Amino acid sequence: MKSADDDVDTGEAARLAARASYGRLVAYLARRWRDVAAAEDALSDAFVAALDTWPRVGVPEKPEAWLLTVARRRLIDAARHAKVEAGAAPDLDMGLGQAEQETATAAQFPDERLKLLFVCAHPAIDEAIRTPLMLQTVLGLDAATIASAFLVAPATMSQRLVRGKAKIRDARIRFEVPEAHELPVRLGAVLEAIYAAYGSGWETVAGADDRRDGLAEEAIWLGRLVTRLLPEEPEAHGLLALMLHCEARRTARRDARGGYVPLDRQDIALWSRPMIDEAERSLIMASRANNPGRFQLEAAIQSVHAHRAVTGRTDWDAIALLYAGLLRCAPTVGAHVAHAAALAEAKGVDAGLETLAAIARQAVATYQPYWALRAHLLKGLGRVEEANEAYARAIGLSENMAVRDFLVSQSQRACVSE
Amino acid sequence: MKYTILIYETAADFTARTDDHRKDAYWGAYRAYTKALTDAGVMAGGAGLQPPHLATTIRQHDGKQRVQDGPYAEAKEQLGGCYVIDVPDLDQALAWAARCPAASTGTVEVRPNLPT
């Protein structure tokens, strides 16, 4: 099998380089002008100018510096225009002369992406729009792509992004890395937003529907970026480890005909060894701080699952214990359901059902993994009718055909064993 | 707010309705989807339609009446039915539409209903 590295051809390399440049340029301009939308517009004008100019005169020696100069001129022109129109001085922190001077050293312009990430996940920004803002400003993803990943109408997503950027500008949210005492909470919001792009998978529950395909590659890219920019933060490494562990199993999650394969039946030979190794290194890095948090615990749970490749068995007691710890710091519905699944394996089906019964009905009315697990456990107890009721609910809530087919086959098997 | 989920199915979907090997999976999926909508309290109506070859179209333009066999337009995907759901906003309407079995095989269209 080819390793992931072999697949990175020159086109891919160019795409990654462009992505890295784009975010750095937007972050740098947005911080100077305190206006994300204006920075993006100016930069996109600069890219258009590059497409027009570079084929004729050749690619400049420092393409980023060239783009920065053009984008800056656009911003200054726009500001002058606004000044004339409004009759007031716009708040610019540099004049044209200074801009020209700075361009000379632009090859070494500072990386402000971390500040931009903190701005996007600022408490004043609506939680639902934090991830889309990051994907657009730092990675340059277009609104339509983001809308598809989040199952939102493209026009709605565009409006929300515009509103989010206006809020950043009008509320004058500061482009800065938070002070030490604020950092854990603020970083938590950044990491949550990155994880939301991954598309959380509660793979511990057989037949759980991944809420959406997610932007896994983009999320891992952002996760790596944060660990590079904040190498001392254990939760950043924890999040990266979590995403890599889940990603390592992507191929194993489907059989040759595209059918769904639950975690405990996955062929360990299909798990990506390099990704698991990197995940384990990240987790070790995180554990040095001796300060466990939500993402480290979730990564540790995935690490226990990955260990099946070595020992041939899954230590469900350890997983149940880790979920209990996770529930203390992040009591989400997903964690509750996954905890119940682990308890059912470790202590018996009754323990699992008891834990499920303790979850508020309201919270799980449309939560597919709950119904998939409930069906699975009831089937184990031979309560066929109730199991099929729950299977029907889980099937009806599934978005994915492979998951739907898997659940149908499970429920048919429940009938046969009656 | 009411939204209509219009279900456009492929020829294979229409065949699956009566195919001995596939009809259980087909109807099972729709029964489950309908149940999920009902149990969540968002179901507000709908109808399943017979296949497009049973359709008849009528046009009365410029005083001329034309009746034709077949659906409104010849297309790869044809209207197979619809659900009317009552949810607070478009985001939730899209979340339900994504769960519709036809979203994985054909196309599902979501439209806000006119106010009544």
Short mmCIF file of C-alpha atoms in Angstrom, two decimals:
data_model
loop_
_atom_site.label_atom_id
_atom_site.label_comp_id
_atom_site.label_asym_id
_atom_site.label_seq_id
_atom_site.Cartn_x
_atom_site.Cartn_y
_atom_site.Cartn_z
CA MET A 1 0.00 0.00 0.00
CA LYS A 2 1.12 3.51 -0.71
CA SER A 3 1.93 5.73 2.21
CA ALA A 4 0.22 9.09 2.56
CA ASP A 5 3.47 10.83 1.61
CA ASP A 6 3.60 9.19 -1.81
CA ASP A 7 0.26 10.70 -2.66
CA VAL A 8 1.44 14.26 -2.25
CA ASP A 9 2.18 15.16 -5.85
CA THR A 10 3.32 18.56 -7.04
CA GLY A 11 -0.24 19.78 -7.53
CA GLU A 12 -1.02 18.86 -3.95
CA ALA A 13 2.19 20.54 -2.77
CA ALA A 14 1.25 23.72 -4.61
CA ARG A 15 -2.25 23.60 -3.09
CA LEU A 16 -0.84 23.21 0.41
CA ALA A 17 1.67 26.02 -0.13
CA ALA A 18 -1.12 28.27 -1.42
CA ARG A 19 -3.25 27.38 1.59
CA ALA A 20 -0.43 28.22 4.02
CA SER A 21 0.26 31.51 2.23
CA TYR A 22 -3.38 32.50 2.00
CA GLY A 23 -4.04 32.21 5.71
CA ARG A 24 -0.84 34.02 6.63
CA LEU A 25 -1.59 36.88 4.24
CA VAL A 26 -5.21 37.26 5.41
CA ALA A 27 -4.19 37.10 9.06
CA TYR A 28 -1.44 39.68 8.59
CA LEU A 29 -3.64 42.13 6.65
CA ALA A 30 -6.70 41.58 8.87
CA ARG A 31 -4.72 42.34 12.02
CA ARG A 32 -3.25 45.53 10.54
CA TRP A 33 -6.60 46.75 9.22
CA ARG A 34 -8.78 45.16 11.92
CA ASP A 35 -11.16 44.16 9.15
CA VAL A 36 -11.23 40.53 7.97
CA ALA A 37 -13.62 41.05 5.05
CA ALA A 38 -11.64 44.00 3.68
CA ALA A 39 -8.41 41.99 3.98
CA GLU A 40 -9.95 39.06 2.10
CA ASP A 41 -11.33 41.31 -0.63
CA ALA A 42 -8.00 43.07 -1.09
CA LEU A 43 -6.15 39.77 -1.22
CA SER A 44 -8.54 38.30 -3.75
CA ASP A 45 -7.99 41.42 -5.92
CA ALA A 46 -4.26 40.79 -5.56
CA PHE A 47 -4.68 37.18 -6.72
CA VAL A 48 -6.65 38.38 -9.75
CA ALA A 49 -3.88 40.86 -10.53
CA ALA A 50 -1.31 38.06 -10.18
CA LEU A 51 -3.19 35.86 -12.64
CA ASP A 52 -3.14 38.74 -15.09
CA THR A 53 0.46 39.85 -14.54
CA TRP A 54 2.53 36.77 -13.73
CA PRO A 55 1.92 34.88 -16.99
CA ARG A 56 3.23 37.95 -18.88
CA VAL A 57 6.19 39.07 -16.77
CA GLY A 58 6.97 35.90 -14.87
CA VAL A 59 6.43 34.87 -11.25
CA PRO A 60 8.10 37.39 -8.92
CA GLU A 61 10.99 36.27 -6.75
CA LYS A 62 8.90 36.73 -3.61
CA PRO A 63 5.31 35.99 -4.64
CA GLU A 64 3.91 36.56 -1.14
CA ALA A 65 5.56 39.99 -0.87
CA TRP A 66 4.17 40.89 -4.30
CA LEU A 67 0.64 39.86 -3.28
CA LEU A 68 0.97 41.72 0.00
CA THR A 69 2.03 44.93 -1.74
CA VAL A 70 -0.89 44.83 -4.17
CA ALA A 71 -3.38 43.92 -1.43
CA ARG A 72 -2.09 46.76 0.76
CA ARG A 73 -2.49 49.29 -2.06
CA ARG A 74 -6.06 48.10 -2.52
CA LEU A 75 -6.77 48.53 1.19
CA ILE A 76 -5.24 52.00 1.24
CA ASP A 77 -7.16 53.04 -1.88
CA ALA A 78 -10.39 51.75 -0.35
CA ALA A 79 -9.66 53.56 2.92
CA ARG A 80 -8.90 56.84 1.08
CA HIS A 81 -12.11 56.43 -0.84
CA ALA A 82 -14.05 55.86 2.37
CA LYS A 83 -12.32 58.90 3.92
CA VAL A 84 -13.40 61.15 1.07
CA GLU A 85 -16.93 59.78 1.18
CA ALA A 86 -17.39 59.97 4.93
CA GLY A 87 -15.31 63.10 5.46
CA ALA A 88 -13.58 61.38 8.38
CA ALA A 89 -10.16 59.84 8.82
CA PRO A 90 -10.27 56.06 8.79
CA ASP A 91 -8.32 54.41 11.51
CA LEU A 92 -5.25 53.22 9.69
CA ASP A 93 -2.11 52.40 11.52
CA MET A 94 0.20 53.02 8.61
CA GLY A 95 0.53 55.30 5.64
CA LEU A 96 1.45 54.35 2.12
CA GLY A 97 5.12 55.18 2.60
CA GLN A 98 5.39 52.87 5.53
CA ALA A 99 3.57 50.16 3.62
CA GLU A 100 6.08 50.33 0.77
CA GLN A 101 8.92 50.20 3.25
CA GLU A 102 7.49 47.17 5.02
CA THR A 103 7.09 45.31 1.76
CA ALA A 104 10.86 45.07 1.49
CA THR A 105 10.89 42.79 4.51
CA ALA A 106 7.57 41.16 3.75
CA ALA A 107 9.18 37.78 3.16
CA GLN A 108 9.60 37.65 6.91
CA PHE A 109 6.21 39.10 7.79
CA PRO A 110 4.99 37.70 11.09
CA ASP A 111 2.61 34.75 11.30
CA GLU A 112 -0.59 36.16 12.82
CA ARG A 113 -2.76 33.11 12.16
CA LEU A 114 -2.98 32.16 15.84
CA LYS A 115 -4.45 35.59 16.63
CA LEU A 116 -6.89 35.17 13.78
CA LEU A 117 -7.98 31.77 15.17
CA PHE A 118 -8.60 33.37 18.57
CA VAL A 119 -10.62 36.13 16.91
CA CYS A 120 -12.78 33.60 15.01
CA ALA A 121 -13.52 31.65 18.21
CA HIS A 122 -13.98 34.75 20.38
CA PRO A 123 -16.79 34.48 22.95
CA ALA A 124 -18.55 37.42 21.24
CA ILE A 125 -18.87 35.38 18.04
CA ASP A 126 -21.84 33.03 17.69
CA GLU A 127 -20.66 29.47 18.32
CA ALA A 128 -22.26 28.15 15.15
CA ILE A 129 -20.23 30.46 12.94
CA ARG A 130 -16.79 30.07 14.59
CA THR A 131 -15.75 27.01 12.59
CA PRO A 132 -16.97 28.41 9.25
CA LEU A 133 -15.08 31.67 9.95
CA MET A 134 -11.86 29.75 10.59
CA LEU A 135 -12.26 27.62 7.50
CA GLN A 136 -12.82 30.68 5.35
CA THR A 137 -10.27 33.12 6.75
CA VAL A 138 -7.40 30.76 7.60
CA LEU A 139 -7.87 28.16 4.86
CA GLY A 140 -9.62 30.22 2.19
CA LEU A 141 -12.51 27.74 1.78
CA ASP A 142 -15.47 29.18 -0.11
CA ALA A 143 -18.89 29.57 1.51
CA ALA A 144 -20.50 26.89 -0.71
CA THR A 145 -18.00 24.21 0.38
CA ILE A 146 -18.44 25.13 4.03
CA ALA A 147 -22.23 25.18 3.64
CA SER A 148 -22.24 21.66 2.20
CA ALA A 149 -20.11 20.30 5.03
CA PHE A 150 -22.38 21.87 7.64
CA LEU A 151 -25.66 21.05 5.90
CA VAL A 152 -26.64 24.70 5.66
CA ALA A 153 -28.04 26.53 2.61
CA PRO A 154 -25.15 28.27 0.77
CA ALA A 155 -26.94 31.66 0.80
CA THR A 156 -27.50 31.35 4.55
CA MET A 157 -23.86 30.41 5.14
CA SER A 158 -22.65 33.42 3.11
CA GLN A 159 -24.87 35.76 5.16
CA ARG A 160 -23.65 34.29 8.43
CA LEU A 161 -20.01 34.67 7.40
CA VAL A 162 -20.60 38.30 6.41
CA ARG A 163 -22.33 38.98 9.73
CA GLY A 164 -19.51 37.27 11.65
CA LYS A 165 -16.86 39.40 9.98
CA ALA A 166 -18.89 42.58 10.50
CA LYS A 167 -19.11 41.71 14.19
CA ILE A 168 -15.33 41.28 14.40
CA ARG A 169 -14.84 44.70 12.81
CA ASP A 170 -17.64 46.62 14.53
CA ALA A 171 -17.14 45.20 18.00
CA ARG A 172 -13.41 45.80 17.50
CA ILE A 173 -12.47 42.32 18.66
CA ARG A 174 -8.77 42.44 19.36
CA PHE A 175 -6.26 40.40 17.36
CA GLU A 176 -4.20 39.00 20.19
CA VAL A 177 -3.24 35.81 21.94
CA PRO A 178 -5.13 35.82 25.27
CA GLU A 179 -3.31 36.33 28.58
CA ALA A 180 -2.20 33.22 30.46
CA HIS A 181 -5.16 33.26 32.86
CA GLU A 182 -7.65 33.43 29.96
CA LEU A 183 -5.81 31.04 27.69
CA PRO A 184 -7.26 27.65 28.72
CA VAL A 185 -10.88 28.74 28.15
CA ARG A 186 -10.16 30.71 24.99
CA LEU A 187 -8.01 27.91 23.56
CA GLY A 188 -10.78 25.46 24.41
CA ALA A 189 -13.11 27.42 22.13
CA VAL A 190 -10.54 27.37 19.30
CA LEU A 191 -10.03 23.60 19.65
CA GLU A 192 -13.79 22.92 19.82
CA ALA A 193 -14.26 24.89 16.61
CA ILE A 194 -11.52 22.91 14.87
CA TYR A 195 -13.00 19.63 16.06
CA ALA A 196 -16.41 20.70 14.74
CA ALA A 197 -14.86 20.78 11.26
CA TYR A 198 -13.67 17.20 11.71
CA GLY A 199 -17.22 15.94 12.22
CA SER A 200 -17.27 14.12 15.52
CA GLY A 201 -17.60 10.38 15.22
CA TRP A 202 -18.78 8.28 18.15
CA GLU A 203 -17.39 5.15 16.62
CA THR A 204 -17.63 3.31 19.93
CA VAL A 205 -21.35 2.93 19.21
CA ALA A 206 -21.94 0.35 16.47
CA GLY A 207 -24.15 1.77 13.75
CA ALA A 208 -23.65 5.39 14.83
CA ASP A 209 -24.08 7.80 11.96
CA ASP A 210 -21.25 10.24 11.52
CA ARG A 211 -23.23 13.46 11.64
CA ARG A 212 -21.57 14.50 8.39
CA ASP A 213 -18.55 13.78 6.31
CA GLY A 214 -16.77 16.74 7.77
CA LEU A 215 -13.71 18.50 6.51
CA ALA A 216 -11.31 16.03 8.08
CA GLU A 217 -8.22 17.03 6.15
CA GLU A 218 -8.81 20.72 6.85
CA ALA A 219 -9.45 20.10 10.54
CA ILE A 220 -6.24 18.07 10.93
CA TRP A 221 -4.35 20.80 9.10
CA LEU A 222 -5.66 23.40 11.57
CA GLY A 223 -4.96 21.04 14.48
CA ARG A 224 -1.34 20.68 13.37
CA LEU A 225 -1.08 24.45 12.94
CA VAL A 226 -2.19 25.08 16.54
CA THR A 227 0.26 22.52 17.95
CA ARG A 228 3.06 24.26 16.05
CA LEU A 229 2.02 27.71 17.21
CA LEU A 230 1.32 26.65 20.82
CA PRO A 231 3.64 23.66 21.38
CA GLU A 232 3.26 23.82 25.18
CA GLU A 233 -0.52 23.33 25.23
CA PRO A 234 -1.50 19.71 26.07
CA GLU A 235 -5.09 20.00 24.81
CA ALA A 236 -3.89 21.11 21.37
CA HIS A 237 -1.81 17.92 21.13
CA GLY A 238 -4.76 15.96 22.55
CA LEU A 239 -7.08 17.21 19.80
CA LEU A 240 -4.55 16.38 17.10
CA ALA A 241 -4.08 12.88 18.56
CA LEU A 242 -7.87 12.37 18.66
CA MET A 243 -8.39 13.38 15.04
CA LEU A 244 -5.43 11.31 13.82
CA HIS A 245 -6.63 8.20 15.65
CA CYS A 246 -10.09 8.55 14.06
CA GLU A 247 -8.62 9.34 10.67
CA ALA A 248 -6.31 6.29 10.83
CA ARG A 249 -9.41 4.08 10.64
CA ARG A 250 -11.16 5.82 7.73
CA THR A 251 -10.43 3.09 5.14
CA ALA A 252 -11.36 0.30 7.56
CA ARG A 253 -14.81 1.81 8.17
CA ARG A 254 -16.13 0.59 4.81
CA ASP A 255 -15.85 -2.84 3.20
CA ALA A 256 -15.08 -3.48 -0.47
CA ARG A 257 -18.72 -2.90 -1.44
CA GLY A 258 -18.98 0.33 0.53
CA GLY A 259 -20.78 -1.32 3.45
CA TYR A 260 -20.43 0.00 7.00
CA VAL A 261 -17.99 -1.87 9.25
CA PRO A 262 -18.35 -1.24 13.01
CA LEU A 263 -15.19 -0.56 14.99
CA ASP A 264 -14.97 -3.97 16.65
CA ARG A 265 -15.12 -5.74 13.26
CA GLN A 266 -12.63 -3.52 11.46
CA ASP A 267 -9.60 -5.16 9.86
CA ILE A 268 -6.65 -3.77 11.80
CA ALA A 269 -4.45 -4.25 8.74
CA LEU A 270 -6.40 -1.40 7.15
CA TRP A 271 -5.63 1.03 9.96
CA SER A 272 -2.99 3.60 9.03
CA ARG A 273 0.10 2.78 11.08
CA PRO A 274 1.85 6.15 10.45
CA MET A 275 -1.22 8.08 11.61
CA ILE A 276 -1.61 5.96 14.75
CA ASP A 277 2.09 6.47 15.52
CA GLU A 278 1.79 10.23 15.08
CA ALA A 279 -1.34 10.23 17.25
CA GLU A 280 0.48 8.32 19.99
CA ARG A 281 3.45 10.72 19.84
CA SER A 282 1.04 13.66 20.17
CA LEU A 283 -0.64 12.05 23.15
CA ILE A 284 2.72 11.48 24.85
CA MET A 285 3.63 15.10 24.17
CA ALA A 286 0.32 16.15 25.76
CA SER A 287 0.77 13.95 28.82
CA ARG A 288 4.04 15.70 29.73
CA ALA A 289 2.05 18.67 31.03
CA ASN A 290 0.25 16.32 33.42
CA ASN A 291 -2.96 18.28 32.95
CA PRO A 292 -5.60 16.07 31.33
CA GLY A 293 -8.56 17.67 29.53
CA ARG A 294 -11.43 16.80 27.28
CA PHE A 295 -9.46 16.18 24.11
CA GLN A 296 -6.67 14.24 25.81
CA LEU A 297 -9.29 11.93 27.36
CA GLU A 298 -11.04 11.40 24.04
CA ALA A 299 -7.69 10.72 22.37
CA ALA A 300 -6.82 8.27 25.16
CA ILE A 301 -10.08 6.40 24.49
CA GLN A 302 -9.19 6.12 20.81
CA SER A 303 -5.69 5.05 21.80
CA VAL A 304 -7.13 2.13 23.79
CA HIS A 305 -9.11 1.11 20.70
CA ALA A 306 -5.98 1.38 18.55
CA HIS A 307 -4.21 -0.92 21.00
CA ARG A 308 -6.37 -3.80 19.74
CA ALA A 309 -3.92 -3.94 16.83
CA VAL A 310 -1.24 -5.00 19.35
CA THR A 311 -3.10 -7.11 21.94
CA GLY A 312 -5.96 -8.46 19.83
CA ARG A 313 -8.52 -7.37 22.42
CA THR A 314 -10.24 -4.17 23.56
CA ASP A 315 -9.90 -3.08 27.18
CA TRP A 316 -13.49 -1.92 27.74
CA ASP A 317 -12.95 -1.37 31.48
CA ALA A 318 -10.31 1.23 30.68
CA ILE A 319 -12.57 2.83 28.06
CA ALA A 320 -15.55 3.00 30.44
CA LEU A 321 -13.32 4.63 33.04
CA LEU A 322 -12.01 7.19 30.57
CA TYR A 323 -15.57 8.05 29.47
CA ALA A 324 -16.55 8.55 33.11
CA GLY A 325 -13.65 11.03 33.34
CA LEU A 326 -14.69 12.68 30.09
CA LEU A 327 -18.24 13.14 31.39
CA ARG A 328 -16.88 15.09 34.34
CA CYS A 329 -15.29 17.73 32.09
CA ALA A 330 -17.46 17.53 28.94
CA PRO A 331 -20.91 16.02 29.64
CA THR A 332 -22.20 15.94 26.06
CA VAL A 333 -24.98 13.65 24.85
CA GLY A 334 -22.45 11.90 22.61
CA ALA A 335 -20.18 11.15 25.55
CA HIS A 336 -23.12 9.83 27.61
CA VAL A 337 -24.16 7.44 24.86
CA ALA A 338 -20.60 6.28 24.20
CA HIS A 339 -20.13 5.74 27.95
CA ALA A 340 -23.22 3.53 27.99
CA ALA A 341 -21.81 1.53 25.05
CA ALA A 342 -18.53 1.00 26.93
CA LEU A 343 -20.32 -0.01 30.15
CA ALA A 344 -22.42 -2.53 28.23
CA GLU A 345 -19.22 -4.15 26.99
CA ALA A 346 -17.40 -3.95 30.31
CA LYS A 347 -20.15 -4.75 32.81
CA GLY A 348 -23.01 -6.18 30.79
CA VAL A 349 -25.94 -5.07 28.67
CA ASP A 350 -28.08 -4.11 31.70
CA ALA A 351 -25.50 -1.60 32.90
CA GLY A 352 -25.49 -0.04 29.44
CA LEU A 353 -29.27 0.21 29.22
CA GLU A 354 -29.44 1.67 32.72
CA THR A 355 -27.01 4.41 31.73
CA LEU A 356 -28.97 5.11 28.55
CA ALA A 357 -32.20 5.36 30.54
CA ALA A 358 -30.65 8.11 32.68
CA ILE A 359 -30.23 10.42 29.67
CA ALA A 360 -33.02 12.97 29.25
CA ARG A 361 -35.43 11.86 26.50
CA GLN A 362 -35.60 15.38 25.10
CA ALA A 363 -31.87 15.38 24.40
CA VAL A 364 -31.95 12.22 22.30
CA ALA A 365 -35.20 12.61 20.33
CA THR A 366 -33.24 13.07 17.09
CA TYR A 367 -29.85 11.75 18.25
CA GLN A 368 -29.19 8.75 15.99
CA PRO A 369 -26.36 7.03 17.96
CA TYR A 370 -28.62 6.76 21.03
CA TRP A 371 -31.22 4.78 19.08
CA ALA A 372 -28.60 2.63 17.35
CA LEU A 373 -27.09 1.68 20.70
CA ARG A 374 -30.47 1.13 22.37
CA ALA A 375 -31.49 -1.20 19.53
CA HIS A 376 -28.20 -3.11 19.75
CA LEU A 377 -28.49 -3.61 23.51
CA LEU A 378 -32.17 -4.62 23.45
CA LYS A 379 -31.36 -7.14 20.73
CA GLY A 380 -28.66 -8.58 23.01
CA LEU A 381 -31.33 -9.16 25.68
CA GLY A 382 -33.66 -10.81 23.18
CA ARG A 383 -36.24 -8.00 23.52
CA VAL A 384 -36.87 -8.17 19.79
CA GLU A 385 -39.94 -5.98 19.51
CA GLU A 386 -38.43 -3.07 21.44
CA ALA A 387 -35.16 -3.57 19.59
CA ASN A 388 -36.86 -3.27 16.23
CA GLU A 389 -38.71 -0.18 17.37
CA ALA A 390 -35.37 1.41 18.25
CA TYR A 391 -33.77 0.15 15.02
CA ALA A 392 -36.55 1.81 13.01
CA ARG A 393 -35.92 5.08 14.83
CA ALA A 394 -32.15 4.84 14.27
CA ILE A 395 -32.61 4.00 10.58
CA GLY A 396 -35.00 6.90 10.12
CA LEU A 397 -32.49 9.30 11.68
CA SER A 398 -29.49 8.07 9.64
CA GLU A 399 -28.08 10.32 6.95
CA ASN A 400 -25.75 7.73 5.52
CA MET A 401 -26.84 4.89 3.25
CA ALA A 402 -24.10 2.50 4.44
CA VAL A 403 -25.15 3.03 8.06
CA ARG A 404 -28.82 2.66 7.15
CA ASP A 405 -28.16 -0.64 5.35
CA PHE A 406 -26.09 -1.93 8.28
CA LEU A 407 -28.89 -1.17 10.74
CA VAL A 408 -31.48 -2.78 8.47
CA SER A 409 -29.40 -5.98 8.34
CA GLN A 410 -28.96 -5.89 12.14
CA SER A 411 -32.69 -5.52 12.74
CA GLN A 412 -33.46 -8.33 10.29
CA ARG A 413 -31.02 -10.51 12.19
CA ALA A 414 -32.90 -9.67 15.38
CA CYS A 415 -36.08 -10.98 13.78
CA VAL A 416 -34.44 -14.20 12.58
CA SER A 417 -32.94 -15.03 15.98
CA GLU A 418 -36.38 -14.74 17.58
CA MET B 1 -42.64 27.16 9.66
CA LYS B 2 -43.69 24.55 7.12
CA TYR B 3 -41.31 23.16 4.54
CA THR B 4 -41.94 20.65 1.79
CA ILE B 5 -39.36 17.97 1.10
CA LEU B 6 -39.69 17.00 -2.56
CA ILE B 7 -38.26 13.58 -3.34
CA TYR B 8 -36.72 13.00 -6.76
CA GLU B 9 -35.93 9.36 -7.37
CA THR B 10 -33.89 7.52 -9.97
CA ALA B 11 -35.27 4.78 -12.21
CA ALA B 12 -33.46 2.30 -9.94
CA ASP B 13 -35.32 3.70 -6.91
CA PHE B 14 -38.68 3.24 -8.64
CA THR B 15 -37.71 -0.34 -9.60
CA ALA B 16 -36.65 -1.06 -6.01
CA ARG B 17 -40.21 -0.48 -4.84
CA THR B 18 -41.34 -3.76 -6.40
CA ASP B 19 -38.07 -5.70 -6.79
CA ASP B 20 -38.18 -8.84 -4.62
CA HIS B 21 -34.61 -8.39 -3.40
CA ARG B 22 -34.78 -4.68 -2.75
CA LYS B 23 -38.33 -3.77 -1.81
CA ASP B 24 -37.91 -4.61 1.89
CA ALA B 25 -34.90 -2.33 2.21
CA TYR B 26 -36.64 0.41 0.19
CA TRP B 27 -39.91 0.44 2.13
CA GLY B 28 -38.15 -0.28 5.42
CA ALA B 29 -36.06 2.86 4.99
CA TYR B 30 -39.10 5.02 4.19
CA ARG B 31 -41.15 3.53 7.01
CA ALA B 32 -38.31 4.27 9.41
CA TYR B 33 -37.88 7.81 8.07
CA THR B 34 -41.62 8.49 8.40
CA LYS B 35 -41.58 7.10 11.92
CA ALA B 36 -38.61 9.29 12.88
CA LEU B 37 -40.45 12.38 11.55
CA THR B 38 -43.62 11.42 13.41
CA ASP B 39 -41.86 10.55 16.69
CA ALA B 40 -40.00 13.87 16.59
CA GLY B 41 -43.35 15.65 16.18
CA VAL B 42 -42.42 17.46 12.94
CA MET B 43 -44.59 15.53 10.47
CA ALA B 44 -47.26 17.73 8.86
CA GLY B 45 -48.32 15.70 5.83
CA GLY B 46 -47.14 14.31 2.54
CA ALA B 47 -47.81 11.74 -0.13
CA GLY B 48 -46.06 8.94 -1.94
CA LEU B 49 -46.55 8.96 -5.70
CA GLN B 50 -46.93 6.11 -8.18
CA PRO B 51 -44.14 5.87 -10.79
CA PRO B 52 -43.82 8.58 -13.50
CA HIS B 53 -45.08 6.36 -16.34
CA LEU B 54 -48.53 6.64 -14.75
CA ALA B 55 -48.43 10.44 -14.98
CA THR B 56 -50.55 12.49 -17.34
CA THR B 57 -49.78 16.13 -18.13
CA ILE B 58 -52.21 18.78 -19.30
CA ARG B 59 -51.50 22.16 -20.91
CA GLN B 60 -54.14 24.69 -21.98
CA HIS B 61 -52.24 27.42 -23.76
CA ASP B 62 -53.77 29.94 -26.18
CA GLY B 63 -57.10 28.15 -26.13
CA LYS B 64 -55.46 24.89 -27.20
CA GLN B 65 -55.73 21.90 -24.97
CA ARG B 66 -52.99 19.24 -24.96
CA VAL B 67 -53.03 16.08 -22.91
CA GLN B 68 -49.92 13.90 -22.85
CA ASP B 69 -48.86 10.62 -21.33
CA GLY B 70 -45.90 10.84 -18.99
CA PRO B 71 -44.44 13.26 -16.45
CA TYR B 72 -43.91 17.02 -16.69
CA ALA B 73 -40.36 16.67 -17.96
CA GLU B 74 -38.26 13.77 -19.13
CA ALA B 75 -35.43 13.70 -16.64
CA LYS B 76 -33.16 11.10 -15.03
CA GLU B 77 -34.81 11.74 -11.69
CA GLN B 78 -38.53 12.03 -11.21
CA LEU B 79 -40.81 13.20 -8.42
CA GLY B 80 -41.57 10.20 -6.22
CA GLY B 81 -43.36 11.85 -3.33
CA CYS B 82 -43.15 14.57 -0.75
CA TYR B 83 -43.23 15.23 2.97
CA VAL B 84 -44.49 18.40 4.61
CA ILE B 85 -42.68 19.10 7.87
CA ASP B 86 -43.11 21.76 10.53
CA VAL B 87 -39.76 22.92 11.95
CA PRO B 88 -38.44 26.25 13.31
CA ASP B 89 -35.95 27.03 10.52
CA LEU B 90 -34.30 26.01 7.26
CA ASP B 91 -31.28 24.48 9.05
CA GLN B 92 -33.54 21.94 10.71
CA ALA B 93 -35.49 21.35 7.50
CA LEU B 94 -32.18 20.53 5.76
CA ALA B 95 -31.16 18.20 8.61
CA TRP B 96 -34.38 16.24 8.06
CA ALA B 97 -34.01 16.28 4.28
CA ALA B 98 -30.51 14.82 4.60
CA ARG B 99 -32.01 11.82 6.41
CA CYS B 100 -34.46 11.11 3.59
CA PRO B 101 -33.38 7.85 1.86
CA ALA B 102 -33.53 9.51 -1.59
CA ALA B 103 -30.77 11.95 -0.54
CA SER B 104 -28.32 9.03 -0.91
CA THR B 105 -29.61 7.87 -4.30
CA GLY B 106 -31.49 10.69 -6.04
CA THR B 107 -32.09 14.30 -5.07
CA VAL B 108 -34.08 15.89 -2.29
CA GLU B 109 -35.37 19.44 -2.62
CA VAL B 110 -36.46 21.59 0.28
CA ARG B 111 -38.86 24.51 -0.19
CA PRO B 112 -40.54 26.74 2.33
CA ASN B 113 -44.32 26.56 1.99
CA LEU B 114 -46.29 29.71 1.28
CA PRO B 115 -47.96 31.00 4.43
CA THR B 116 -51.57 29.83 4.72
#
